[in-house]
Coordinates of C-alpha atoms in Angstrom, one line a residue:
X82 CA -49.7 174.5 120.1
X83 CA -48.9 171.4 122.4
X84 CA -49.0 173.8 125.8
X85 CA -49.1 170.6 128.1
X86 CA -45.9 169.2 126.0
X87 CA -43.8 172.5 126.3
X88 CA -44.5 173.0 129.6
X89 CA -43.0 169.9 130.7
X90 CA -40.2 169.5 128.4
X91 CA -39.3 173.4 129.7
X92 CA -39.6 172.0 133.2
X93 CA -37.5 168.6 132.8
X94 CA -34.7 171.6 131.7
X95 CA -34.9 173.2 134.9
X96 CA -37.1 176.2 134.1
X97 CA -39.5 178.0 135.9
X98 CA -42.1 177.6 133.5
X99 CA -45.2 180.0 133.0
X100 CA -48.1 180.3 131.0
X101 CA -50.3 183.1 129.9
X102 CA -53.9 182.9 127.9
X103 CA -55.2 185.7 125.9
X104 CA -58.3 186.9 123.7
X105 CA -58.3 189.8 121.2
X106 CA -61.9 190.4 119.3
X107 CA -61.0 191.7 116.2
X108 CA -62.3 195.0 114.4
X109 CA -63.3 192.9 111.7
X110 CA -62.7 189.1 110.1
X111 CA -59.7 188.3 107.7
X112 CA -60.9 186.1 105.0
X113 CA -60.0 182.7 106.6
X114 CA -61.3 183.6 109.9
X115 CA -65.0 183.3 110.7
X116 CA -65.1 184.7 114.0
X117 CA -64.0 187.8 115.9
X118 CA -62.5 186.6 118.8
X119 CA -59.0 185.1 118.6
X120 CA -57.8 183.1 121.8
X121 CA -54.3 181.8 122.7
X122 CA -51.9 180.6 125.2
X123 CA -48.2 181.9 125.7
X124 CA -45.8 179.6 127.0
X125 CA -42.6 180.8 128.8
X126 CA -39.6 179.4 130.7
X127 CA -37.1 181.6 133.0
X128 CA -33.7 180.9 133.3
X129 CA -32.6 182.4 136.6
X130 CA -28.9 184.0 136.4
X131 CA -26.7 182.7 138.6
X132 CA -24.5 185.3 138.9
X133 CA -26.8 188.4 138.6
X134 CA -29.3 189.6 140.7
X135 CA -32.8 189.3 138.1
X136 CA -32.5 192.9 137.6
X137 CA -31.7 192.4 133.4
X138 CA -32.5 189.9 131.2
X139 CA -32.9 188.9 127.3
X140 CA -35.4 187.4 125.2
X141 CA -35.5 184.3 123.2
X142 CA -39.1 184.1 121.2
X143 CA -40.0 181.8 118.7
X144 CA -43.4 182.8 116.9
X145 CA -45.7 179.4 116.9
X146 CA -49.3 179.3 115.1
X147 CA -51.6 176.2 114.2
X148 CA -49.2 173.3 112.3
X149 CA -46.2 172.6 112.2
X150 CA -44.5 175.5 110.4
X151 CA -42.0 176.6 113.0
X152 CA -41.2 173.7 114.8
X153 CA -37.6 173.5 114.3
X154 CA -36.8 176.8 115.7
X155 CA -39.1 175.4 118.7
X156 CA -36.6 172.2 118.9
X157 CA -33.5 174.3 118.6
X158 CA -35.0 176.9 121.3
X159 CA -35.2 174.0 123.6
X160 CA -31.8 172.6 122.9
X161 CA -30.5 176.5 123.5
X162 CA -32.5 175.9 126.7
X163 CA -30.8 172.8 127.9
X164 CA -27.0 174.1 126.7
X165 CA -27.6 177.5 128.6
X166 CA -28.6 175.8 131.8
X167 CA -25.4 174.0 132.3
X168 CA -23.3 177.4 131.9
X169 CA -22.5 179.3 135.0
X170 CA -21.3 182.7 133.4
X171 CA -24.9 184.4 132.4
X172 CA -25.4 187.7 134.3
X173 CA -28.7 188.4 133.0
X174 CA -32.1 186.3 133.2
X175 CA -32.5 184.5 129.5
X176 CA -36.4 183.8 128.8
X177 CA -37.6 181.5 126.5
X178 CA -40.8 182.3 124.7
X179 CA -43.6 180.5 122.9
X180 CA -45.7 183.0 121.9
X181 CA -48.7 181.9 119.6
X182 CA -50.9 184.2 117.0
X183 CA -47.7 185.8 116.0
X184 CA -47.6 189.2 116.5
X185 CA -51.1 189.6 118.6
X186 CA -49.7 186.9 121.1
X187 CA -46.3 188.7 121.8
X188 CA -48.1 191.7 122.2
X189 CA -50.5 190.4 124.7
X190 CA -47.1 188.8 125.9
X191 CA -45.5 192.6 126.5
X192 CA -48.7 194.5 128.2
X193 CA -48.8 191.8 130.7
X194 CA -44.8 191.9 131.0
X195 CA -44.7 195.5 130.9
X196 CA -48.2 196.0 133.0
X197 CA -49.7 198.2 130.3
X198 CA -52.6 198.0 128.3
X199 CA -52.0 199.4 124.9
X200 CA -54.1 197.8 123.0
X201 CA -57.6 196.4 123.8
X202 CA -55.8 192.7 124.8
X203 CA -57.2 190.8 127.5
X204 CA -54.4 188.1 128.5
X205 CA -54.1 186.5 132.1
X206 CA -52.0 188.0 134.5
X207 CA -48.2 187.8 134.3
X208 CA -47.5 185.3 137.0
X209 CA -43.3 185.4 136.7
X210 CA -40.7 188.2 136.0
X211 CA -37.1 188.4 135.2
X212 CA -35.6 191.6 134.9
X213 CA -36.0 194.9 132.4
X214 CA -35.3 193.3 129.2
X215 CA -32.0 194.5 127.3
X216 CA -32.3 192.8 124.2
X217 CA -34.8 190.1 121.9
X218 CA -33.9 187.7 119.4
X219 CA -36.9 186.4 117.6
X220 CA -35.9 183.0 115.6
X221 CA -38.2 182.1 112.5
X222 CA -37.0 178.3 110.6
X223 CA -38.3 176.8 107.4
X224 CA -36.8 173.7 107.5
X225 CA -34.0 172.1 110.1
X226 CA -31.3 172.6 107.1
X227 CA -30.4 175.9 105.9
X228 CA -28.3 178.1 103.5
X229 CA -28.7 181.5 104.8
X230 CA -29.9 183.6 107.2
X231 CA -32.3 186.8 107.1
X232 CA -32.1 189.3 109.6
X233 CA -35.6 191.6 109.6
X234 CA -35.1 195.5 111.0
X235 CA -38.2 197.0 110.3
X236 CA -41.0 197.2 113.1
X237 CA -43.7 198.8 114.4
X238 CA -43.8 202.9 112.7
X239 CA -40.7 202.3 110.9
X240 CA -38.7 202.1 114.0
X241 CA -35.4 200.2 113.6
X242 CA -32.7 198.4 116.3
X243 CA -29.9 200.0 117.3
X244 CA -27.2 199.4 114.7
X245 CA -25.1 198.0 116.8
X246 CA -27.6 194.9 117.4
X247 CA -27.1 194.2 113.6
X248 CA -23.3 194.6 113.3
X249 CA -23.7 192.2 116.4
X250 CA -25.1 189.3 114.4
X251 CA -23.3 190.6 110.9
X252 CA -20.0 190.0 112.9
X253 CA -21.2 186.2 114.2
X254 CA -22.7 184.8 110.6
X255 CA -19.2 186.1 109.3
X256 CA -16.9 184.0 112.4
X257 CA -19.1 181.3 111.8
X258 CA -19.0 181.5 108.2
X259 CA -22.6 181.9 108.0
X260 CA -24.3 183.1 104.6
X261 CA -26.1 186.6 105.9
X262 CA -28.6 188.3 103.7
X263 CA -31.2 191.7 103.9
X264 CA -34.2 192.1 102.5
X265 CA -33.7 188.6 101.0
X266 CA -30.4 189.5 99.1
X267 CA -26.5 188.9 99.6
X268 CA -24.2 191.2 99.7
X269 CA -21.9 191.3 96.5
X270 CA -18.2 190.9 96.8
X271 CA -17.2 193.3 93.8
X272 CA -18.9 196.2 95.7
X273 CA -17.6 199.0 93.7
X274 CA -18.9 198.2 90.1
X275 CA -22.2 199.3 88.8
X276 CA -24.3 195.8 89.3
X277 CA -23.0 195.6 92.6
X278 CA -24.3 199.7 93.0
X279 CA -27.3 198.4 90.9
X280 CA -27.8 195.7 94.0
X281 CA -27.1 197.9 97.0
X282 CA -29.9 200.9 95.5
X283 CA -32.5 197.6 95.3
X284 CA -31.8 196.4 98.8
X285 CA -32.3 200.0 99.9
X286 CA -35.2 200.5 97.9
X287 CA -36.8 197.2 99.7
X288 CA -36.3 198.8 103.0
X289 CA -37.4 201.8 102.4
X290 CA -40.7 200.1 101.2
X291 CA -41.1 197.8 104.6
X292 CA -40.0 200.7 106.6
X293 CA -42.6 202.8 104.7
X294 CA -45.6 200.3 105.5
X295 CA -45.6 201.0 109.2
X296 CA -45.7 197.1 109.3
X297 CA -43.4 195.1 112.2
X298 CA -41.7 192.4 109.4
X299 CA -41.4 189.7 112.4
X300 CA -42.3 189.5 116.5
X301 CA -39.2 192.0 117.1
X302 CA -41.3 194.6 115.8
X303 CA -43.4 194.9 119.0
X304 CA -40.5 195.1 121.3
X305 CA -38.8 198.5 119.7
X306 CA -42.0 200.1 121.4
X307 CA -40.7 199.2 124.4
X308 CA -37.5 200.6 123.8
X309 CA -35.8 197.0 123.4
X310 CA -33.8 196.4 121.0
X311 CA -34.3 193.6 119.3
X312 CA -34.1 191.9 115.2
X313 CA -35.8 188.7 113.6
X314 CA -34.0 186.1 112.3
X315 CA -35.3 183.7 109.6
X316 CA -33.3 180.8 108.5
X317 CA -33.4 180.3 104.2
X318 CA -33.2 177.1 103.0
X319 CA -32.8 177.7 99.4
X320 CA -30.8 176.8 96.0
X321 CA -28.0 177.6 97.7
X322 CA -25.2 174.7 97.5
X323 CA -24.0 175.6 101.1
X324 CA -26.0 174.0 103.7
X325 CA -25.8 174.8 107.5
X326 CA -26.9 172.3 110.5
X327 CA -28.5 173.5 113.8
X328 CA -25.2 173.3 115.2
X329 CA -23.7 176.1 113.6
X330 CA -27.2 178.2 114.1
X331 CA -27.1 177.5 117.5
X332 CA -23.2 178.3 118.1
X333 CA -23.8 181.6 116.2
X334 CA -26.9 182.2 118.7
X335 CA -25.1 181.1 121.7
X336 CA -22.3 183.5 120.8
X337 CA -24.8 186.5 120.5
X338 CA -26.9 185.8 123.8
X339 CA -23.0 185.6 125.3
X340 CA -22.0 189.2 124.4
X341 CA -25.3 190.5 124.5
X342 CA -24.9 189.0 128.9
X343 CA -21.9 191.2 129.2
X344 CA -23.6 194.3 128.0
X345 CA -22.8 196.9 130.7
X346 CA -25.7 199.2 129.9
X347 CA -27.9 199.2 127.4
X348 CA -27.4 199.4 123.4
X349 CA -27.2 203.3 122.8
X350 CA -23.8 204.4 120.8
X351 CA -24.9 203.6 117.4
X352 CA -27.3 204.8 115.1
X353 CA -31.3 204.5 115.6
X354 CA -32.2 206.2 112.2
X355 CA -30.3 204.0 109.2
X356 CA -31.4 202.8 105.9
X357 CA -29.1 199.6 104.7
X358 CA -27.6 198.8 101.3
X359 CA -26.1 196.0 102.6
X360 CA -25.0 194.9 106.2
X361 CA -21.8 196.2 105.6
X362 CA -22.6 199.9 104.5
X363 CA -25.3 201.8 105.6
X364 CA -26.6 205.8 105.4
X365 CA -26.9 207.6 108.8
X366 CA -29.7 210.1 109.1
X367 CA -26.9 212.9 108.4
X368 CA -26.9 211.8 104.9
X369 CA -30.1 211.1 104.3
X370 CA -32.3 213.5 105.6
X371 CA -31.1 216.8 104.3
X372 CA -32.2 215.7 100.8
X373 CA -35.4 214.9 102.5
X374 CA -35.2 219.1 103.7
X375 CA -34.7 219.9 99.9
X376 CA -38.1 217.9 99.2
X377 CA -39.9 220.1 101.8
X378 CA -37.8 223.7 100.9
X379 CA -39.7 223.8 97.4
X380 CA -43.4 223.3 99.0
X381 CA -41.8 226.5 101.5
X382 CA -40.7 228.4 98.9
X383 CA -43.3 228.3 96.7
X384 CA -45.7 229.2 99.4
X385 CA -43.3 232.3 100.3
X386 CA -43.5 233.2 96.4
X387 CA -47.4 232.8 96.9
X388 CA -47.4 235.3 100.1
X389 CA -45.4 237.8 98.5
X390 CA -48.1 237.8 95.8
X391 CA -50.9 237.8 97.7
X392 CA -48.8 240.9 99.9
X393 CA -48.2 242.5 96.4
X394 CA -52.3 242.3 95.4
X395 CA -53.2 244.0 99.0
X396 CA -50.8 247.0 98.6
X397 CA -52.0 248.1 94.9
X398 CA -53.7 251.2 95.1
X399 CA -56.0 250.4 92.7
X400 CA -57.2 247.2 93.7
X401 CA -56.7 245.4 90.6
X402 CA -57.1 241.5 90.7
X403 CA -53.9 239.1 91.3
X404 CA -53.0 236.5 88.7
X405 CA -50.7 233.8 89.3
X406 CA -49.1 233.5 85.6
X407 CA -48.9 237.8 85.5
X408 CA -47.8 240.8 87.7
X409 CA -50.7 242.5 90.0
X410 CA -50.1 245.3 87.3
X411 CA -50.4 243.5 84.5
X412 CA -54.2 242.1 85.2
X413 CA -57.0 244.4 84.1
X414 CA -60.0 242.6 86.0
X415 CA -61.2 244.2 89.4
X416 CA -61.8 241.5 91.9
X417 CA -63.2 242.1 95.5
X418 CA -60.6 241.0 98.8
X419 CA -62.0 237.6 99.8
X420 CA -62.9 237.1 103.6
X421 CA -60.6 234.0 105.3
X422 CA -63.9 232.9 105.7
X423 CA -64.8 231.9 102.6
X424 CA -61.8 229.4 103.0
X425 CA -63.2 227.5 106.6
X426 CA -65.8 225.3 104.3
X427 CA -63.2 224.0 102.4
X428 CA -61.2 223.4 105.1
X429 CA -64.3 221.8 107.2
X430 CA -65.3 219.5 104.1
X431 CA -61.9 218.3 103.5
X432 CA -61.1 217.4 107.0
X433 CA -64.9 215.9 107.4
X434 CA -64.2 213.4 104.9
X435 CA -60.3 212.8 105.9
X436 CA -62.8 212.0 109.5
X437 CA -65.1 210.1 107.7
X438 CA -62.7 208.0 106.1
X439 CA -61.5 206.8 109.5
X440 CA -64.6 206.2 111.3
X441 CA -67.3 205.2 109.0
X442 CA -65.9 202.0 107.6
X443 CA -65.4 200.4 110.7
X444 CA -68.7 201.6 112.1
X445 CA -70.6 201.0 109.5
X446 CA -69.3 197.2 108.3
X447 CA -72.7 195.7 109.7
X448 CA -74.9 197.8 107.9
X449 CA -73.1 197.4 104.9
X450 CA -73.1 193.5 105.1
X451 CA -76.9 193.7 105.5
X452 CA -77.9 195.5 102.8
X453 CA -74.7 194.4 100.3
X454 CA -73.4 190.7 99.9
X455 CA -70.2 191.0 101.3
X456 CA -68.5 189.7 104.0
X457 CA -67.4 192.0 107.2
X458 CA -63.9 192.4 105.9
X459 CA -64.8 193.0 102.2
X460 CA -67.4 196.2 103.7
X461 CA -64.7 197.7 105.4
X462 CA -62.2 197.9 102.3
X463 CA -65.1 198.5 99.6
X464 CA -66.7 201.5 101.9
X465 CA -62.8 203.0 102.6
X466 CA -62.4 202.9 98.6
X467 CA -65.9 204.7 98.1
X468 CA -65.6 207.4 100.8
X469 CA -62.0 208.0 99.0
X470 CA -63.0 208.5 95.6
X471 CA -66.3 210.3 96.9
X472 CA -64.1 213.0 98.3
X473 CA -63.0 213.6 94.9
X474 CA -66.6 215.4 94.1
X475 CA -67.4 217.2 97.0
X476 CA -65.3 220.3 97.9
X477 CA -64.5 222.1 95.1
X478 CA -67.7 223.5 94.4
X479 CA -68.4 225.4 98.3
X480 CA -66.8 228.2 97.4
X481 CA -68.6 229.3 94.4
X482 CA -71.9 229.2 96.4
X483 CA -70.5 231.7 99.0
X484 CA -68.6 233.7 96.8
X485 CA -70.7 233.1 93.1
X486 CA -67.4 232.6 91.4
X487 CA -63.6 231.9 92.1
X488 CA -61.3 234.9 92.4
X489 CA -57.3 234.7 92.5
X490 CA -56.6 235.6 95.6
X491 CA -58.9 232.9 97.0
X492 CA -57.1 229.9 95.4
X493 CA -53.7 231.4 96.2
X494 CA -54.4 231.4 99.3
X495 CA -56.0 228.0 99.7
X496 CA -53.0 227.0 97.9
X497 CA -51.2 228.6 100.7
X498 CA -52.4 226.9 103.4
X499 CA -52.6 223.9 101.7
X500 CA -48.8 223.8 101.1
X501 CA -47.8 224.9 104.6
X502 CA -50.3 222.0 106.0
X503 CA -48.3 219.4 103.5
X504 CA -45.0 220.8 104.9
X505 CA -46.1 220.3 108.3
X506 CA -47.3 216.9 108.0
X507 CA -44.1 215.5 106.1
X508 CA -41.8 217.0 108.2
X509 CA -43.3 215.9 111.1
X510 CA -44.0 212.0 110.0
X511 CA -40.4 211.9 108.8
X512 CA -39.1 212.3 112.2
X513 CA -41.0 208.9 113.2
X514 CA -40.6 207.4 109.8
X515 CA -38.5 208.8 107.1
X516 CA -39.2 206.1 104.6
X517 CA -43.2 207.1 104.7
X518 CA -42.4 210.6 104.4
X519 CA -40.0 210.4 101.6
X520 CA -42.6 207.8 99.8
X521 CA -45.3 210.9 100.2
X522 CA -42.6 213.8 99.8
X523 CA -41.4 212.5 96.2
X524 CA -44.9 211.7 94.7
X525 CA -46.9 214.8 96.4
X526 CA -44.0 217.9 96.5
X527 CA -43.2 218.3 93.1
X528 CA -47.4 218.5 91.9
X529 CA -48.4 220.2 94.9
X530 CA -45.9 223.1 93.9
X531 CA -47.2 223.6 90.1
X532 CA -51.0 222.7 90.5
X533 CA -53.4 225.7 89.6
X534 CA -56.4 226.5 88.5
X535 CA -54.9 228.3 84.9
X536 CA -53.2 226.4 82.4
X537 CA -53.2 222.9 81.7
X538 CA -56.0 222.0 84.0
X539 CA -56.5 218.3 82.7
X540 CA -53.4 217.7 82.8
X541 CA -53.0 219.2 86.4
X542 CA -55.8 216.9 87.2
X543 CA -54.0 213.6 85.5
X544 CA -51.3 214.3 87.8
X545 CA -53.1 214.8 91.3
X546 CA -54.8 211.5 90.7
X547 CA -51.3 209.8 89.9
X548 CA -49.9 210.8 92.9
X549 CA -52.7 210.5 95.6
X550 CA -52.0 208.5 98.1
X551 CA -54.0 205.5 97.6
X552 CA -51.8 205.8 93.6
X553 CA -48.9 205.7 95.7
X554 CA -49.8 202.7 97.1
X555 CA -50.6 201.0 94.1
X556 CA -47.4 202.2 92.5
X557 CA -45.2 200.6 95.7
X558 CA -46.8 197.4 95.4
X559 CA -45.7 196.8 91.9
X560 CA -42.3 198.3 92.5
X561 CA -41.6 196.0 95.5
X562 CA -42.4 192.8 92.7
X563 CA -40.1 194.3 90.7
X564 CA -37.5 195.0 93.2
X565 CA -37.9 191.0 94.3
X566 CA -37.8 190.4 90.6
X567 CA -41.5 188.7 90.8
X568 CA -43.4 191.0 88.5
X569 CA -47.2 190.7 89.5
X570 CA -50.2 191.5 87.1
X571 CA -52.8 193.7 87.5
X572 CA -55.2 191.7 88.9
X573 CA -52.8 190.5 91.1
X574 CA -51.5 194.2 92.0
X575 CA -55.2 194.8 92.6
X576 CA -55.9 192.1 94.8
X577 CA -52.6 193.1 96.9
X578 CA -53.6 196.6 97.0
X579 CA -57.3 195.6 98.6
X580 CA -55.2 193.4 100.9
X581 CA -52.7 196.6 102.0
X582 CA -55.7 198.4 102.9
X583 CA -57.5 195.7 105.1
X584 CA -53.9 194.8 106.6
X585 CA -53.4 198.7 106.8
X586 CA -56.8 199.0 109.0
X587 CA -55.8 196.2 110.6
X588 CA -52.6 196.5 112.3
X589 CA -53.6 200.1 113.2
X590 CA -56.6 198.3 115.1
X591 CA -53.9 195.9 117.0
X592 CA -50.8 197.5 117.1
X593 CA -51.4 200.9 116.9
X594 CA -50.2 201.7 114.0
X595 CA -50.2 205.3 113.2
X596 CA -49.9 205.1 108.4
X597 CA -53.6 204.7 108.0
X598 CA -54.8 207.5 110.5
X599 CA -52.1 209.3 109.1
X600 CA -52.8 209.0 105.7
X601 CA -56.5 209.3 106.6
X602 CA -56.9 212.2 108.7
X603 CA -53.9 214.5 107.6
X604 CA -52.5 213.7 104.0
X605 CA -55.8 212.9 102.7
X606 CA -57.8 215.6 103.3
X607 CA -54.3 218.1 102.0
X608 CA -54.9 216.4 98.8
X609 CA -58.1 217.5 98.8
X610 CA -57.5 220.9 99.2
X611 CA -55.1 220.9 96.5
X612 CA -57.8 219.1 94.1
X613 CA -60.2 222.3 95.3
X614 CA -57.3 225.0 94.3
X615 CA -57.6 223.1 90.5
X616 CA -60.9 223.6 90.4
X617 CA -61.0 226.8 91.8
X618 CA -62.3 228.5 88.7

């Protein structure tokens, strides 16, 4: 990035013009990069509001790495720059940010801003302020010449803008006559036939997918941890006969940095929780989350139905055994009551290698590469994948050592716990994001409720493996092709699914990122004990 160039050019526009420099060593290498320390600069320019006091301001970023690939939003940044200064109505500071490396630049940008240290950043000190920041627009070009806009949500732990951010822009794309797309698709005009149904339930789907990923989808991302609002905007150039200059970008920007400086307080009367068909319609967490509370009432009340069994076994006088399929009475076989102890080293094993499966492969990439040829980032992935499908062998033998065989009452109640635990974990990750927890409700609920150790057990087992998490994520990946109607292979699913994992350990490592300790330390280690309860017996 030409810091000497920018610098001066933000000067010549009458900016007070600051720079930042930043390093970040990395947890481990991505494929391209050979060394573990990434260093960059952050160039920003302030323009001071005449008629305000420098207690509010907004953001202007434009993401730049190594080439050329964003320079026009760069250019039109700067022409923003220069129009804005000659204006005498803004009431709010306006920055204008360069911020390089993407996302691990703006969020070095942010602790320094904010004075925090979330991550393990170290960036220069912030040498010049404007006020608390109100609102962001991130801007993202492929060419100077475009047919349609994008506007990405999605950021950091599925948290989304306020609505009103996105009707904001939705409202300017439409006065400017401005093609305006989600999720890489425009709305249809015959909205109440099936295809146009069909359409909406894809965009939705797409959403739900990035929202589910726990993935920020542009540098706005980082700022919804702040609590500021703020979208990503990514200009199309594509078939599209309908082309549209920088003029009309930068009118439609200009008009949104305008009503965004005569904000009063800050964006709070629409809806935080959403998931969008289109820009035009969306689903308010009213709607969608008491189908999500259906999901997690059968996991409840099949663990009530369990506990009235269990109840119904402790008050027979003749201490008969308790079968799942039959009746206490019906169940010749004696059976003695088994301690809650007997339970605490399935418990223990599970959760040791839900633990183990978020330490070790960071820890233990350098003795991996020493003894295997791989590279740093290859270890990492390969030892995650074999301490997952190692956890498939060891728990469901501990209790027949402790107890010499497996009685009812022991996998009912393991089953018990297991499906309280489950309806613990959704319900809470559903309150930070739904889209994860619906992904995990509708694979897991419906096996976790008829899984036991009679009957079918093959079967049983088929099913558990289809819908373990690391399935799930397999199963997503091939759904989003489909849903951007670019079918992958296998190979290629593959290859994105070793990907997902080394981005998942990744951005956890950076941004703090909550889906792969998450899926790690909590729904993990539930599957497990539900794999124990099928092989209980």
């Amino acid at each position: 990035m030409p810091v000497a160039w920018l610098e001066k050019t933000m000067w010549n526009l009458g900016l007070e013009v600051y720079k930042q420099t930043f390093s970040r060593t990395l947890p481990f290498p991505d494929e391209l990069r050979e060394r573990y320390m990434v260093k960059g600069t952050n160039v920003y320019g302030i323009l001071r509001a005449p008629r305000g006091a420098s207690t509010e301001s907004l953001v202007l970023s434009v993401p730049c790495s190594p080439g050329q690939q964003n320079n026009q939003a760069v250019g039109l940044m700067l022409a923003l720059a220069s129009y804005f200064r000659g204006q005498i109505y803004w009431a709010k500071d306006i920055i204008f940010l360069v911020n390089e490396h993407d996302l691990i630049g703006m969020e070095a940008w942010l602790e320094a801003y904010h004075d925090v240290n979330v991550t393990e950043l170290h960036s220069s000190g912030m040498l010049g302020r404007a006020g608390a920041i109100q609102a962001a627009l991130s801007l993202e070009l492929s060419s100077d010449v475009i047919t349609s806009f994008d506007v990405a949500l999605e950021g950091l732990n599925g948290q989304l803008p306020n609505l009103d951010l996105v009707n904001l822009f939705y409202s300017f794309c439409q006065k400017n006559n401005l093609l305006c797309t989600i999720q890489g698709k425009l709305q249809r005009s015959d909205w109440d036939s099936l295809p146009a149904y069909l359409h909406s339930l894809q965009t939705l789907l797409l959403m739900v997918l990035k929202q589910g990923s726990g993935r920020p989808q542009g540098d706005h991302g980082l700022f919804l941890r702040y609590h500021i609002e703020a979208i990503t905007l990514r200009g199309i150039n594509s078939f599209r006969q309908y082309k549209f200059d920088m003029s009309t970008m930068g009118a439609t920007l200009e008009g949104m940095f305008r009503k965004l400086n005569n904000l009063l307080e800050r964006l709070h009367q629409s809806y935080f929780f959403y998931l969008l068909p289109s820009l035009s319609r969306f689903v308010s967490i009213g709607v969608y989350m008491p189908a999500f509370g259906f999901l997690i009432l059968i996991l409840v009340l099949k663990a009530l139905d369990l506990w009235m069994k269990l109840s119904q076994c402790d008050t027979e006088a003749d201490g008969q055994a308790c079968d799942g399929e039959q009746s206490p009475r019906m169940v010749a076989t004696e059976e003695p009551k088994p301690s809650l102890l007997a339970l605490v080293p399935p418990l223990l094993i599970c959760q040791a290698t839900g633990l183990a499966l978020y330490f070790v492969p960071i820890l233990g990439q350098e003795m991996a590469t020493q003894h295997f040829p791989v590279s740093e980032s290859e270890a990492v992935v390969l030892t995650a994948i074999a301490i997952y499908v190692g956890g498939l062998a060891l728990p469901h033998n501990t209790h027949r050592v402790l107890m010499g065989s497996g009685g009812d009452r022991g996998w009912m109640t393991l089953k018990l716990v297991a499906l309280l635990y489950l309806a613990m974990q959704l319900g809470c990750i559903a309150l930070v994001n739904f889209s994860l927890g619906f992904l995990l409700a509708v694979t897991l609920v419906p096996v976790a409720a008829i899984v036991q150790p009679t009957g079918p057990k093959y079967l049983y087992a088929v099913l558990l493996v289809l819908v373990t998490p690391a399935a799930t994520l397999l199963f997503c990946l091939f759904l989003h092709g489909e849903l951007l109607e670019y079918p992958i292979s296998l190979l290629e699913g593959w290859q994105r699914f070793l990907q997902a994992i080394a981005e998942g350990l990744l951005d956890h490592h950076l941004y703090g990122s909550v889906v792969f300790p998450f899926v790690a330390i909590f729904v993990y280690p539930c599957w497990l004990l539900l794999w124990n309860v099928l092989f209980w017996k």
